[in-house]
XYZ file of C-alpha atoms in Angstrom:
313
model
C 128.830 104.954 70.958
C 125.495 105.231 69.789
C 124.852 106.555 66.831
C 121.613 107.713 65.143
C 120.707 107.659 61.209
C 118.667 111.126 60.479
C 116.149 112.376 57.994
C 115.490 115.505 57.239
C 112.685 115.289 54.612
C 111.266 118.703 52.919
C 109.928 119.576 49.934
C 112.672 119.294 47.319
C 115.314 116.785 49.454
C 115.440 114.617 51.676
C 119.054 114.899 53.490
C 120.304 111.901 55.771
C 123.415 111.472 57.883
C 124.454 108.934 60.584
C 125.545 111.248 63.879
C 126.936 109.912 67.107
C 125.578 110.778 70.086
C 129.374 113.663 70.364
C 128.184 115.214 67.336
C 130.167 114.161 64.933
C 128.019 114.285 61.469
C 130.009 110.162 60.480
C 128.171 110.601 56.390
C 125.643 113.420 54.693
C 124.426 113.403 51.616
C 120.727 114.127 50.344
C 118.174 112.348 47.682
C 115.337 113.976 46.281
C 111.948 114.051 47.753
C 109.259 111.558 45.539
C 106.463 114.139 44.164
C 103.937 111.036 43.999
C 103.521 108.333 46.059
C 104.757 109.684 48.561
C 103.510 107.550 51.779
C 104.705 104.321 49.615
C 107.827 105.279 48.631
C 109.089 107.124 51.207
C 109.360 104.258 53.705
C 111.594 102.849 51.270
C 114.174 105.325 50.763
C 114.750 105.559 54.351
C 114.978 101.492 54.418
C 117.420 101.202 51.646
C 119.510 104.350 52.931
C 119.678 102.647 56.448
C 121.030 99.017 54.920
C 123.723 100.448 53.410
C 124.945 102.568 56.114
C 123.985 99.850 58.566
C 127.241 98.246 56.600
C 129.842 100.899 57.647
C 128.139 102.525 61.579
C 126.212 100.399 64.170
C 122.753 102.476 64.487
C 121.149 102.763 67.452
C 117.924 104.611 66.027
C 116.199 106.627 63.471
C 114.981 109.687 63.260
C 113.083 111.898 61.032
C 112.621 116.019 61.095
C 109.828 116.354 58.932
C 108.241 119.531 57.410
C 104.484 119.578 58.212
C 102.521 119.388 61.639
C 103.859 116.341 63.439
C 102.384 114.426 66.036
C 105.223 113.516 68.161
C 104.041 110.345 69.493
C 102.232 108.732 66.975
C 104.615 109.678 64.201
C 102.596 110.895 62.232
C 102.669 114.132 59.500
C 98.810 115.584 60.624
C 99.405 118.574 58.346
C 101.860 119.606 54.959
C 101.067 121.435 51.960
C 104.971 121.488 50.752
C 104.805 118.056 49.738
C 101.919 116.271 47.532
C 99.956 113.685 49.387
C 102.169 113.622 52.476
C 99.407 114.784 54.977
C 98.948 111.620 56.725
C 102.265 110.033 56.799
C 102.554 107.472 59.320
C 106.130 107.153 60.183
C 105.415 104.895 62.591
C 103.186 102.025 60.949
C 105.231 102.349 58.236
C 108.746 101.587 59.464
C 108.085 99.090 62.269
C 107.509 95.451 60.097
C 110.554 96.843 58.441
C 113.077 97.238 61.454
C 113.745 96.510 65.368
C 115.304 99.710 65.744
C 113.374 103.469 67.533
C 111.436 105.225 65.169
C 111.214 109.059 66.428
C 109.554 111.937 64.597
C 109.580 115.287 65.065
C 108.555 118.837 63.151
C 111.467 119.898 60.956
C 111.332 123.603 62.980
C 111.733 122.198 66.607
C 114.682 119.472 65.446
C 115.996 123.475 63.595
C 115.828 124.027 67.382
C 117.837 121.362 69.488
C 120.747 121.120 66.929
C 121.155 124.476 67.561
C 120.521 124.178 71.634
C 123.053 121.230 70.813
C 125.743 122.701 68.221
C 124.571 125.818 67.690
C 123.316 129.170 68.589
C 121.177 128.318 71.078
C 123.884 126.918 73.264
C 123.369 127.982 76.792
C 120.417 129.360 76.420
C 117.149 128.769 78.717
C 114.209 131.146 77.283
C 114.236 131.799 73.992
C 112.578 131.515 70.636
C 113.786 129.558 67.464
C 112.268 131.309 63.851
C 113.030 130.231 60.717
C 112.194 132.321 57.034
C 111.710 130.620 54.457
C 108.035 129.488 52.233
C 106.263 130.453 56.005
C 107.594 131.340 59.362
C 108.582 128.166 61.587
C 108.600 129.021 64.945
C 109.950 126.725 68.250
C 109.515 128.606 71.716
C 112.323 127.625 74.678
C 111.057 127.576 78.229
C 113.709 126.965 80.852
C 115.698 124.996 79.267
C 112.880 122.744 76.584
C 110.674 122.892 73.854
C 107.427 123.991 74.519
C 104.735 121.405 73.072
C 101.502 122.289 74.200
C 98.484 119.992 74.885
C 98.957 118.594 71.552
C 102.103 118.985 70.618
C 101.349 121.991 67.801
C 102.992 124.793 70.360
C 104.677 127.825 68.589
C 103.050 128.639 65.038
C 103.966 132.215 65.499
C 104.530 133.282 61.958
C 100.152 132.584 61.915
C 99.722 135.481 64.938
C 98.402 138.559 63.327
C 100.361 141.758 62.598
C 98.269 143.529 60.164
C 93.813 143.745 60.697
C 91.908 142.134 57.697
C 95.537 142.111 56.181
C 96.589 139.312 53.274
C 94.551 135.930 53.080
C 97.234 132.794 54.615
C 96.822 129.606 53.840
C 95.547 128.985 57.713
C 92.504 130.362 57.482
C 92.868 133.798 58.247
C 93.992 137.221 57.568
C 97.189 139.314 58.142
C 99.276 136.711 59.489
C 103.000 137.611 60.614
C 104.415 135.047 57.572
C 102.042 136.895 55.170
C 104.447 140.279 55.339
C 107.923 138.510 56.855
C 108.722 135.570 55.450
C 111.027 135.308 52.577
C 108.179 134.215 50.820
C 106.760 137.071 51.455
C 109.647 139.409 50.525
C 110.057 138.017 47.204
C 106.548 138.556 45.978
C 106.692 141.909 47.142
C 108.850 143.246 45.210
C 108.168 141.048 41.883
C 104.758 143.068 42.837
C 106.784 146.310 43.265
C 108.911 146.452 39.710
C 106.074 145.018 37.841
C 104.266 148.420 38.673
C 107.448 150.163 38.079
C 107.310 148.305 34.327
C 110.284 146.248 35.095
C 108.108 142.386 35.053
C 110.260 140.278 37.042
C 109.521 136.395 37.001
C 111.725 134.449 39.218
C 114.240 135.885 42.407
C 115.639 134.718 45.324
C 115.483 136.132 49.053
C 119.236 136.400 48.843
C 119.217 138.304 45.705
C 116.878 140.397 46.531
C 119.001 141.503 49.574
C 122.230 142.014 47.231
C 120.514 144.528 45.395
C 119.596 146.411 48.355
C 122.919 146.460 49.309
C 123.380 148.192 45.661
C 120.985 150.607 46.444
C 118.177 149.570 43.750
C 114.754 151.635 44.753
C 112.461 148.636 44.184
C 114.832 145.915 46.298
C 115.606 148.977 48.909
C 111.653 150.163 48.853
C 110.377 146.259 50.072
C 113.341 145.688 51.981
C 112.685 148.403 54.625
C 108.877 147.445 54.971
C 110.082 143.782 55.430
C 112.422 144.513 58.277
C 109.378 147.143 59.552
C 107.109 143.952 59.219
C 109.481 141.651 60.487
C 110.699 143.434 63.765
C 106.896 144.591 64.447
C 105.749 140.446 64.432
C 109.431 139.858 67.107
C 108.693 142.711 69.113
C 104.968 141.281 70.105
C 106.594 137.429 70.291
C 109.264 139.197 73.010
C 106.260 141.320 75.090
C 104.368 137.966 75.031
C 107.503 135.574 76.141
C 110.155 137.996 77.599
C 113.042 135.592 75.940
C 116.563 136.191 76.662
C 117.158 135.754 72.527
C 115.985 135.036 69.276
C 117.345 133.044 66.741
C 116.854 133.478 63.000
C 117.078 130.445 60.880
C 116.928 130.410 57.291
C 119.554 131.551 54.044
C 118.238 134.649 54.101
C 119.093 135.603 57.536
C 121.787 133.015 58.165
C 123.805 134.452 54.862
C 122.995 138.395 55.558
C 124.406 140.224 59.563
C 123.197 143.123 57.813
C 120.221 142.471 57.962
C 119.996 140.680 61.458
C 121.429 144.313 62.565
C 119.090 146.539 60.893
C 116.276 144.276 62.157
C 117.573 144.918 65.675
C 117.803 148.688 64.914
C 114.510 148.277 64.314
C 113.208 145.966 67.548
C 114.464 149.239 69.027
C 111.589 151.496 67.741
C 108.964 148.466 68.204
C 109.792 146.820 71.574
C 109.963 148.461 75.289
C 113.165 149.152 76.560
C 112.887 147.287 79.676
C 112.795 143.719 77.675
C 115.677 144.967 75.232
C 119.572 143.337 75.629
C 122.113 144.143 73.262
C 121.280 142.604 70.116
C 118.743 140.373 71.368
C 117.875 138.863 68.028
C 121.098 136.878 66.251
C 121.147 134.774 62.873
C 121.071 130.659 63.685
C 124.859 129.196 62.668
C 124.488 125.284 61.636
C 122.560 126.187 58.166
C 120.801 123.761 57.015
C 122.416 120.568 58.809
C 120.104 121.415 61.740
C 117.574 119.599 61.496
C 119.594 116.408 60.822
C 121.330 117.586 64.302
C 118.460 118.426 66.221
C 116.830 114.697 65.018
C 119.873 112.835 66.276
C 119.671 114.974 69.617
C 115.843 113.838 69.475
C 116.092 110.313 69.439
C 119.191 110.635 71.853
C 117.102 112.729 74.666
C 114.213 109.839 74.540
C 116.579 106.875 74.474
C 118.302 109.130 77.643
C 121.760 108.480 76.296
C 124.091 111.173 77.118
C 124.804 114.153 74.550
C 128.360 116.295 74.469
C 126.338 119.735 74.592
C 129.740 121.366 73.463
C 131.123 122.512 69.547
């Protein structure tokens, strides 16, 4: 039985665990992400957790799910704006002198997609799209059962397709990007602006809390929510027309915890997309939650090691 130690590195926490080839989560925990000197401290954290867990399990590989743009072959984080000093992190260079185990690195959204393919909502899907709504919109494209990586392993940045001409400035340098209107952070920012306009200053609120206010028919929340659903559906319709997927799975807390949002988006999609492209409830929510990255990291390692994986839940 092959066991993989998996790390899911985010801006706030590093989730980690041991998963076997049957998809059993043998152990999981998390530790805070260092706020400085990340490239020096992170390899020490990984080795510390590896040393401790090897006392109980035989580990076959180290597999990392990382935020940011990732060169999966070289094991390098090409760009990340989530963690100070993280851009340029070379996992293979840092860890190879410390262990003989094979090391695998992949983007966190692609790992989330692989997790859902293996043990979640994408099981059995051949042509699909996986999106995560959060600070931005992460995307992964599935073609004939395989992730589309592109010539430089950077395919799938659907959040940086433009849906509003000359619209809001985006961190990528463009204006009017999909994620500037339909991410969870966009919903939060729009709500704060709307409430200030109404004379009710709000300093902090989550996307989930806004959706709860929508259920209560709070006027400000309802106004920005309807715009959010419209923009989200516009971007999704573009993806549907471009890729003709059998399904689009949406992850992130706001989608996974609010079935009403998925229902509202499916209704709006009927207005935005041509009917021949649609099937019943083409949009659905992810099911693995914040464990998707760990399962995907394990799956990535097992496949690249040519280990047989159990594909059923």
